[in-house]
XYZ file of C-alpha atoms in Angstrom:
559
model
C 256.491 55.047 120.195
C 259.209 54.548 122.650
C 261.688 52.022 122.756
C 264.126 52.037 125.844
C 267.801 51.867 125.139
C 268.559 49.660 128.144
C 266.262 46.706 127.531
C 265.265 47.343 123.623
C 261.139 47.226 125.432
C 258.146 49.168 125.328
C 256.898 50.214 128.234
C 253.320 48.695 129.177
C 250.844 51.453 128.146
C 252.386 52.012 124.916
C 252.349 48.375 123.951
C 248.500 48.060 124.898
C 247.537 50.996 122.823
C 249.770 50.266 119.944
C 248.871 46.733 119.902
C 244.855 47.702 119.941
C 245.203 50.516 117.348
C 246.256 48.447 114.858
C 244.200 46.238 115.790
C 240.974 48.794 115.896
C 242.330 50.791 112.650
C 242.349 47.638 110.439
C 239.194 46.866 111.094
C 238.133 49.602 111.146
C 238.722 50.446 108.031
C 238.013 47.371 106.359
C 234.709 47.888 107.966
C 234.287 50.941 106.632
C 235.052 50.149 102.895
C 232.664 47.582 103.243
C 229.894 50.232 103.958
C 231.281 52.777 101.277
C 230.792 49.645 98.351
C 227.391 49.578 99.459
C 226.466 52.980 98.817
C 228.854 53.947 96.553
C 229.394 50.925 93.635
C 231.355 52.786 91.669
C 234.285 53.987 94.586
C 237.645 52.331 95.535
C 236.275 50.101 98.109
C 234.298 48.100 95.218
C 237.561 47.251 94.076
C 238.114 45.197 97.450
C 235.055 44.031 98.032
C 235.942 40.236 97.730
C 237.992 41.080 101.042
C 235.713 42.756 102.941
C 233.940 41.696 106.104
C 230.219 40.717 105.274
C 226.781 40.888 107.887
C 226.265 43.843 110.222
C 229.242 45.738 109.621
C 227.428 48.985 111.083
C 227.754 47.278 114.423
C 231.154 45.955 114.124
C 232.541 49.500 112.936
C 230.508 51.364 115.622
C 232.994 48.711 117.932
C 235.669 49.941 116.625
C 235.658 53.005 116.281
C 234.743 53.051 120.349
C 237.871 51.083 120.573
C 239.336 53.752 118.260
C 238.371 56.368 120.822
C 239.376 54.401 123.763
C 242.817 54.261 122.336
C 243.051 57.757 121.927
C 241.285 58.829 125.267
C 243.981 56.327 126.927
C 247.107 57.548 124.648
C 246.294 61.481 125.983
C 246.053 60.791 129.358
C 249.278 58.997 129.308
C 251.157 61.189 127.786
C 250.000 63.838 129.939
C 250.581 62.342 132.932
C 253.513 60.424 132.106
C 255.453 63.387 129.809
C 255.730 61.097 127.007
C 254.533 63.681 125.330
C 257.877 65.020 125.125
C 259.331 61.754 122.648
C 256.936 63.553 120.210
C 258.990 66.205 119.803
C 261.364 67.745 117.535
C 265.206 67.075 118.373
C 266.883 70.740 118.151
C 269.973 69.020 118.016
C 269.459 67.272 114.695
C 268.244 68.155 111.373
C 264.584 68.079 110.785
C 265.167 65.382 108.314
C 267.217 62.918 110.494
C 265.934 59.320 110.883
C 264.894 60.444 114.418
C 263.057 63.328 113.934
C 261.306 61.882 110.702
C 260.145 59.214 112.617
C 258.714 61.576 115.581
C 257.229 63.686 112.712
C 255.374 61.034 110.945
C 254.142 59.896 114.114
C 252.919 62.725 114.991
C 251.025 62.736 111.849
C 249.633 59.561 112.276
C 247.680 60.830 115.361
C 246.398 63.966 113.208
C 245.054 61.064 111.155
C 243.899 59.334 114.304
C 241.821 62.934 115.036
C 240.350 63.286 111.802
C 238.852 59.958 111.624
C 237.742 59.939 115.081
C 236.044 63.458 115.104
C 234.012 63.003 111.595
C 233.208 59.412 112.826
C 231.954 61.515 115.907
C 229.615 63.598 113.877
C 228.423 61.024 111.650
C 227.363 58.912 114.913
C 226.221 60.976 117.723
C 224.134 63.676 115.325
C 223.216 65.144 111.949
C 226.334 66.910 110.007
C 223.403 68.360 108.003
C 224.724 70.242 105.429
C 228.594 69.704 105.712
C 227.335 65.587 105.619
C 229.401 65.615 102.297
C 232.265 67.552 103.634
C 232.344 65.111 106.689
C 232.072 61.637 104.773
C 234.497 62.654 102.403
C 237.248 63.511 105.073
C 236.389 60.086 106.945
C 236.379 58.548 103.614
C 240.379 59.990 102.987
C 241.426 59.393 106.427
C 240.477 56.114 106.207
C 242.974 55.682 102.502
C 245.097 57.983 104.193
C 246.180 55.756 106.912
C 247.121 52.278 104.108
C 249.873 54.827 102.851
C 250.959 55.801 106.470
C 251.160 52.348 107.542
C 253.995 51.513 104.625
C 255.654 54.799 105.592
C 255.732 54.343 109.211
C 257.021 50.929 109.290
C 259.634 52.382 106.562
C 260.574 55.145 108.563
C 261.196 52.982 111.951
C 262.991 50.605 110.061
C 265.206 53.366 108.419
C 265.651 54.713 112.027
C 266.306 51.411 113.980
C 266.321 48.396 111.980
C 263.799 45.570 113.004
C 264.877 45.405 116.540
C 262.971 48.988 116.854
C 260.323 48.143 114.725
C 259.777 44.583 117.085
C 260.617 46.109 119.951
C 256.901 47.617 120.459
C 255.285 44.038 120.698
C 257.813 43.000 123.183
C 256.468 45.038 126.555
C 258.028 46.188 129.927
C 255.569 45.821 132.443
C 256.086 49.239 134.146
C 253.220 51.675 135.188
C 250.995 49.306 136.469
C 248.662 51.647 137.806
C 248.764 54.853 135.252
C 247.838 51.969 132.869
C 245.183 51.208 134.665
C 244.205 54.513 135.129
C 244.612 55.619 131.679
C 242.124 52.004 130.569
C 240.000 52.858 133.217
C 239.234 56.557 132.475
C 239.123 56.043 128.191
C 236.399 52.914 128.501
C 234.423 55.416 130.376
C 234.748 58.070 128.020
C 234.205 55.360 124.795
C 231.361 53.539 126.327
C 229.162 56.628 127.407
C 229.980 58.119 123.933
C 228.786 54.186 122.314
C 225.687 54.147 123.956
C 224.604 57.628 123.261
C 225.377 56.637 119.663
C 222.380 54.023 120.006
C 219.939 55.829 121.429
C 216.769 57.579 119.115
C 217.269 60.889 117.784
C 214.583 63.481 117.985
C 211.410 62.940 119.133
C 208.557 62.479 116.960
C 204.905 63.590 118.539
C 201.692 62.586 117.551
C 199.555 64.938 117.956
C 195.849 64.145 118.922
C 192.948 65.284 117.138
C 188.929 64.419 116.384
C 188.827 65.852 113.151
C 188.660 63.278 110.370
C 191.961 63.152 108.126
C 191.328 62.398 104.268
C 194.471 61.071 102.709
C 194.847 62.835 99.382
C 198.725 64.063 99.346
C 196.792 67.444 100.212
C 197.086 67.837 103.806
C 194.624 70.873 103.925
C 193.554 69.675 107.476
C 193.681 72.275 110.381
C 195.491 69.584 112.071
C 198.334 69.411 109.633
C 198.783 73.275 109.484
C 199.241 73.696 113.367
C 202.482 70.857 113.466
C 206.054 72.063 113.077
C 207.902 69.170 111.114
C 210.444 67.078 112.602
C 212.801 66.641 109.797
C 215.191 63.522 109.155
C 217.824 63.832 106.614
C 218.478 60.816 104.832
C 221.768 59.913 102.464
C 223.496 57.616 100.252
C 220.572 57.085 97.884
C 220.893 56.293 94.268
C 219.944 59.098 91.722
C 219.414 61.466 94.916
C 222.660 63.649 95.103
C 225.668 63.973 97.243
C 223.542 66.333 99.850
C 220.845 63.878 100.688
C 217.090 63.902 100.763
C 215.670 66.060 103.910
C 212.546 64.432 104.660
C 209.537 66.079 106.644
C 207.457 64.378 108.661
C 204.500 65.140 110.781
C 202.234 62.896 113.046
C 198.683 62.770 114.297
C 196.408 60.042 116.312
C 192.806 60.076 117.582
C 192.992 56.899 119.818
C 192.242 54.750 116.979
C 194.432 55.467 114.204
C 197.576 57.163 113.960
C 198.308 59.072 111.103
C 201.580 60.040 109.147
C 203.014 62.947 106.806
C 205.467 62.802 105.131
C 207.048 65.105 102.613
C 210.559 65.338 100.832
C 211.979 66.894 97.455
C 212.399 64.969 94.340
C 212.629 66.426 91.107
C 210.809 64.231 88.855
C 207.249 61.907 89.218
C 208.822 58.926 88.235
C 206.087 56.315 87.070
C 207.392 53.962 84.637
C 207.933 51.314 86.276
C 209.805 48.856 84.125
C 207.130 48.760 80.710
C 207.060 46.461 77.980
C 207.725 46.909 74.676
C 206.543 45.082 71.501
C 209.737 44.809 69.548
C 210.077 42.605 65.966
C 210.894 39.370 68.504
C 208.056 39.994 70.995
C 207.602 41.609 73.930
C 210.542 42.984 76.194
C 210.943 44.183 79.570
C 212.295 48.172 79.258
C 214.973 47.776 82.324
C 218.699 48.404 82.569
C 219.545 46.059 85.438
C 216.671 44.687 86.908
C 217.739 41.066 87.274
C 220.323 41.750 89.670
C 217.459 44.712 91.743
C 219.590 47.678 90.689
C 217.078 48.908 88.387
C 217.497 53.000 88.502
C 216.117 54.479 85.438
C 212.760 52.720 84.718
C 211.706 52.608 88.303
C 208.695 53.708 90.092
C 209.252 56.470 92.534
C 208.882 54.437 96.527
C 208.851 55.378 100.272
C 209.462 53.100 102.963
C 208.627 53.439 106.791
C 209.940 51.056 109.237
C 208.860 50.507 112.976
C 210.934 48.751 115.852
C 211.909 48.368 119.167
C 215.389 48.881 118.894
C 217.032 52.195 118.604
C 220.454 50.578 116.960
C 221.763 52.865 114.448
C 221.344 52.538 111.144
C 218.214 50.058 111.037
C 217.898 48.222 113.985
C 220.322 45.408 113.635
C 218.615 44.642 110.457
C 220.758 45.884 108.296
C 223.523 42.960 106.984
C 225.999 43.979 103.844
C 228.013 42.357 101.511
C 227.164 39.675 98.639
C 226.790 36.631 100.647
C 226.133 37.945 104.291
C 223.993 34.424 105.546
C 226.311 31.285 104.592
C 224.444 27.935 103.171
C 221.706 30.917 101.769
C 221.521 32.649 98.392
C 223.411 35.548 97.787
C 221.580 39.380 97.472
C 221.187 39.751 93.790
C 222.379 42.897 93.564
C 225.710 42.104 96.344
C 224.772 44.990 98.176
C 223.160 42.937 101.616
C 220.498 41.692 102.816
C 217.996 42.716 105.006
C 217.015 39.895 108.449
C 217.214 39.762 112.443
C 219.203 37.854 114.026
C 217.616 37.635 117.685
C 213.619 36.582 116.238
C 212.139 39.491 116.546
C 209.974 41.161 113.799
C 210.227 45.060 112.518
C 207.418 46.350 110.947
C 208.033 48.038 107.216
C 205.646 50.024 105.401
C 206.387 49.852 101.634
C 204.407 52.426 99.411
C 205.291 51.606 95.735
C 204.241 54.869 93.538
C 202.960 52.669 90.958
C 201.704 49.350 92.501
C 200.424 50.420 95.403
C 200.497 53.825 95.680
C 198.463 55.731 93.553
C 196.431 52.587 92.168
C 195.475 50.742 95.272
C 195.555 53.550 97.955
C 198.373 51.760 100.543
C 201.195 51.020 101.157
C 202.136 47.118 101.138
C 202.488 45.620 104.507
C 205.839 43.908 104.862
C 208.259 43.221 107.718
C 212.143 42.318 108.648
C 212.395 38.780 110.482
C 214.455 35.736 110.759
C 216.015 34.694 107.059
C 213.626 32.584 105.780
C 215.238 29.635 103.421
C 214.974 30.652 99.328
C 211.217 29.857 97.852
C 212.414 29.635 94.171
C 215.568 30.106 92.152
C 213.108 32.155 89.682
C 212.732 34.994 92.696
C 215.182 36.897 94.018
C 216.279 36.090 97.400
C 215.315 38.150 100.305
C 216.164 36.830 103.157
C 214.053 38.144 106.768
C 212.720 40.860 104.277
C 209.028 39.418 103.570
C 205.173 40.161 103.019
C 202.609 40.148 106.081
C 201.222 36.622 105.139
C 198.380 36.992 102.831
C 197.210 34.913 99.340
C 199.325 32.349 98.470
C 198.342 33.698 94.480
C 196.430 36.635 94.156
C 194.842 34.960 90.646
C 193.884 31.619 90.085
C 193.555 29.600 86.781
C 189.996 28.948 85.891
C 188.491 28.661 82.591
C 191.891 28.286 80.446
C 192.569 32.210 81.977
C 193.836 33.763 84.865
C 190.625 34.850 87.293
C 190.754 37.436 90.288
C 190.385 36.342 93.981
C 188.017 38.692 95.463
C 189.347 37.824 98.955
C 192.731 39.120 97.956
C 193.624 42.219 96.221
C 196.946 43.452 95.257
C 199.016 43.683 92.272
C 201.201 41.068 89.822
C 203.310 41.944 86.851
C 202.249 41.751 83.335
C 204.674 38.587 82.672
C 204.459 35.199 83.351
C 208.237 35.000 83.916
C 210.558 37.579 83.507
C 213.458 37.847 81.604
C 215.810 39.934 80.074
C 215.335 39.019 76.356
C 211.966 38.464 75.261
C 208.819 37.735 77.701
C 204.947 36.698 77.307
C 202.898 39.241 78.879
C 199.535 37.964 80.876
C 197.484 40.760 79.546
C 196.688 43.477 77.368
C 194.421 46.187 77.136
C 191.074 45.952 76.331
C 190.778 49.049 74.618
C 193.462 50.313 73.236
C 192.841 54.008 73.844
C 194.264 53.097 77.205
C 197.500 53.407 75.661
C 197.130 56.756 74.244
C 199.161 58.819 77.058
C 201.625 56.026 76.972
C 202.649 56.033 73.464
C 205.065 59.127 73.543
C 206.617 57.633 76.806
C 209.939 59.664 77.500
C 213.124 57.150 78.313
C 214.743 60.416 80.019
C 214.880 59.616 83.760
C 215.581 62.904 84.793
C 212.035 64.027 83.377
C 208.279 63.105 84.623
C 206.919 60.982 83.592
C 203.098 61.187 82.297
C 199.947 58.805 81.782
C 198.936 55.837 84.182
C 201.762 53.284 83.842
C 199.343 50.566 85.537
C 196.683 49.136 84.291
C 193.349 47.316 86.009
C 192.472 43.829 85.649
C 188.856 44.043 84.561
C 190.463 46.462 82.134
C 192.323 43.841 80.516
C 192.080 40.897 78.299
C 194.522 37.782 78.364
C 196.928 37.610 75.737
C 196.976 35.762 73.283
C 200.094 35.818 70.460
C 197.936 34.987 67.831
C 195.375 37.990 68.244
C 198.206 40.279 69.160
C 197.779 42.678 66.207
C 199.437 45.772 68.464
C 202.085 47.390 66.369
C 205.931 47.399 66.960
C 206.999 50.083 69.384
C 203.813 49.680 71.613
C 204.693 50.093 75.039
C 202.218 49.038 77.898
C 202.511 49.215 81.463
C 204.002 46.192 83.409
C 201.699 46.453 86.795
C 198.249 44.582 86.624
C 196.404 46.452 89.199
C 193.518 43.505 91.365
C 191.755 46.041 93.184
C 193.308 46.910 97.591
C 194.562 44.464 99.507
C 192.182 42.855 101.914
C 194.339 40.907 104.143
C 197.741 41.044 105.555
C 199.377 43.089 103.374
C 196.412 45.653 103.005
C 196.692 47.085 107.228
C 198.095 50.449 106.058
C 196.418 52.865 103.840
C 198.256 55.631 102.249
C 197.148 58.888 99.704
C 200.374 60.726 97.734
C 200.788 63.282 95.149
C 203.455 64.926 93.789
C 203.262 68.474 92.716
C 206.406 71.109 92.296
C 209.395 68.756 92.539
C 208.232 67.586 95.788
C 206.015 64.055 97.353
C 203.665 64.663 99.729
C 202.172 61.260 101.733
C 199.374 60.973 103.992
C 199.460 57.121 105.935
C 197.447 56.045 108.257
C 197.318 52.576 110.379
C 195.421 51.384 113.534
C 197.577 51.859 116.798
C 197.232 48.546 118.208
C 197.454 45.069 115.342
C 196.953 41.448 117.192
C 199.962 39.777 115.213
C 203.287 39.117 115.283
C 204.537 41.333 111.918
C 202.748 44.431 112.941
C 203.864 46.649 116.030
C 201.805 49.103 117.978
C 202.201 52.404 117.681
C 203.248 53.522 121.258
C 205.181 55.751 123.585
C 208.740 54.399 123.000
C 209.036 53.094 119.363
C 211.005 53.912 116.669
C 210.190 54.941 113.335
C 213.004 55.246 110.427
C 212.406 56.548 107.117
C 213.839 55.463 103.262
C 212.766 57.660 100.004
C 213.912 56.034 96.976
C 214.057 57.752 93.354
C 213.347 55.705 90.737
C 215.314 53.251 91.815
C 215.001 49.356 92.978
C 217.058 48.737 96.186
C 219.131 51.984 95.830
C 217.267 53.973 98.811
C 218.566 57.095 101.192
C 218.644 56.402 104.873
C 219.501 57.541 108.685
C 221.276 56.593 110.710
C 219.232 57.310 114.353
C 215.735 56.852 114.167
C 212.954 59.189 115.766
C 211.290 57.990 118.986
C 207.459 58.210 118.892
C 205.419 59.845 121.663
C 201.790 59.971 121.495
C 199.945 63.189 123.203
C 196.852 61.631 125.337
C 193.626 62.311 124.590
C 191.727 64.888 126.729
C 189.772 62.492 128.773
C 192.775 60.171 129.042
């Protein structure tokens, strides 16, 4: 950057941009690492995590990197027009390696930095790298570590070059070219706000199709209906046990002014069913988890799917989306550090959560949850969830009657087989009644990246309570942990939902009414938004997208 020999100042553009790239590329990138230790544990921005920003960093590093581009916008124009462009180059008149030219030189690799980072952070924000998304994030990602080490060897090389009256010199300004300043400001928040806003709006457009013929959901999709759709296909990334390439996922859509209806299909190698089983061991009963208490359970997992609806087309979930350990002060922390989900502004998104296992293939839906306002911790026994909740529903799904546990008929649902869990040794609530149950169980295979086989839930009336004394099953008896009450009847029971898995691939049929009368639940209308989540085997650990699809409902003939 230029520093005039006359009055040791910058002139006025170059301090603005300098002053705001620094600004923009430090928090940028702190930013970023932030988002990088939340998909990635096990990377280099884990190991600065405690000095990370923590809420909705997604926003805050979509700001800067439009401030990133605004800087570099502004910086070409002015050296166009002004022919500072020429300060960048080479000095024939002195060696390639004097101070002078080794300053120019790293400079100019600092803005090949600058280019990298802003045209993968392009691609990653305005569309879908698709199958270079690997390629893409792991240039960002270097860019990003790249510039820590050019920062040290920039301020080295000016320092080498000038001494500290160069290397202040930048921060002390000569207000000169007033107006190509202005131009130049002008001109790149133009360019860096069109490019933000285009960043937040939906991606492709999702159609539901309208039909009359009935649709059974079965995982089949045989219907006519089905067969005539092209898929609209959202690829998803970043999940646990999912690969560096991401999880395409296919969806189709249908309605028939009632109900719409949903299909969705994406790969996944294995049926994953056990969904954390006990185990009779010489002490009692233990859970069969590797790090469940903190919800980063990814081997003994149920496969899941989640579907979430909103208003808002913000990228990457709608402004509910807040990372770090401790994003909400005076409020728990996530168990697993990773974020939490919550709004911010009281509105409600509506989440569809089909659980493979607990409500999946033994109760036929998907449980119906949403994203609101944090609500205050209910129990230091629970993990803390923050605006992430159930539709209201039962206060218990069981009561206590008759020294045992008895069903509520009004409720439905699911509960685990424990009456508090813990990682050492845990009381179950029930066991089989007949132990033949167990039979497809008993050779259970602890290799996650098999499938698994047998019915890892089991039903209520199936069951008998347990009693330690009676308990005469043998060491090494594993049962399933999900008691199964029968479908949910009220809040959390509004979305029904068929699966199977067949050939290394999920295939899920949902269907829910188009118009709900409460709060939790959003139509399904012209204009929303509908994101997607697979998960694979794993607790919290699920892929997602970035830009959400925007529904659009075909009328009806005689509409």
């Amino acid at each position: 950057m230029e520093k005039t020999a006359r009055t040791g100042r910058s002139k006025l553009p170059v301090f603005i941009l300098h002053t705001l790239v620094i600004v923009c590329l430090a928090g940028a990138f702190l930013t970023g690492m932030r988002i990088a230790s939340a998909s990635e544990p096990q990377s280099w921005a884990a190991v600065i995590t405690a000095f990370l920003p923590q809420g909705n960093v997604y926003r805050w590093h979509s700001y800067l990197g439009a401030g990133i581009l605004f800087i570099t916008v502004g910086y070409v124009i002015f050296i166009a027009v002004s022919g500072h462009y020429r300060r960048l180059k080479r000095l024939p008149k002195q060696s390639r390696w004097s101070r002078e030219n080794l300053v120019r030189q790293i400079i100019a690799f600092g803005l090949v930095l600058v280019v990298l980072s802003v045209t993968t952070g392009l691609w990653l924000y305005l569309g879908d790298p698709g199958q270079y998304r690997s390629l893409v994030l792991t240039v960002h990602h270097v860019s990003a570590w790249s510039f820590v080490v050019y920062t040290v060897v920039h301020l080295l090389s000016v320092l080498l070059a000038g001494g500290m009256r160069r290397l202040l010199a930048i921060f002390l300004p000569r207000f000169t070219q007033p107006g190509l300043t202005a131009i130049a400001c002008v001109a790149a928040l133009a360019v860096a706000g069109w490019l933000y806003a285009s960043g937040n709006r939906a991606g492709s457009e999702l159609l539901l199709h309208y039909t009359q013929a009935p649709v059974a959901l079965d995982g089949e999709a045989r219907e006519t209906a089905w067969a005539g759709i092209a898929p609209v296909t959202v690829h998803t990334f970043k999940g646990r046990n999912q690969g560096d390439d991401g999880i395409p996922v296919e969806i189709r859509a249908l309605h028939d002014s009632h109900y719409a209806y949903f299909l969705f299909s994406w790969p996944d190698p294995t049926r994953s069913l056990t969904h954390l089983p006990l185990e009779k061991t010489e002490d009692g009963w233990k859970v069969i988890q590797t790090e469940a208490r903190t919800a980063n359970e990814n081997v003994f997992y149920e496969d899941k799917f989640a579907v979430m609806l909103s208003r808002s087309s913000e990228m990457a979930g709608a402004g509910t989306v807040h990372l770090g350990k401790g994003p909400l002060s005076r409020h728990p922390d996530s168990a697993g550090g990773r974020g939490l989900h919550y709004t911010t502004n009281g509105v409600y998104v509506d989440v569809w959560h089909w659980k493979a296992v607990r409500t999946g293939l033994s109760l036929g839906q998907a449980d119906d949850n949403h994203f609101g306002p944090a609500l205050p911790s209910q129990s230091e026994y629970k993990r803390y969830t923050a605006g992430y909740q159930k539709d209201p529903d039962c206060e218990h799904l069981v009561r206590w009657e008759a020294n045992d546990y008895q069903l509520k008929p009004e409720c439905g649902g699911y509960i685990m087989n424990w009456t508090l869990y813990d990682d050492g040794i845990i009381q179950p609530r029930r066991l089989p009644r007949d132990i033949r149950q167990l039979q497809s169980l008993s050779q259970m295979d602890r290799d996650a990246s098999t499938s698994d086989q047998g019915q890892w839930w089991m039903n209520w009336n199936n069951t008998v309570r347990y009693n330690a004394e009676t308990d005469t099953l043998p060491v090494g008896t594993v049962i399933p942990s999900v008691l199964s009450l029968g479908p949910f009847t009220q809040g959390r029971g509004g979305v029904d939902a068929g699966a199977r898995w067949a050939d290394g691939r999920w295939t899920l049929e949902i269907r829910r009414r188009l118009q709900v009368n409460n709060k939790y639940d959003l139509p399904i209308e012209d204009g929303m938004h509908l994101w997607v989540a697979p998960f694979n085997h794993s607790q919290t650990g699920h892929a997602y997208h970035l830009h959400p699809l925007r529904l659009s409902l075909e009328p009806a003939p005689n509409e």
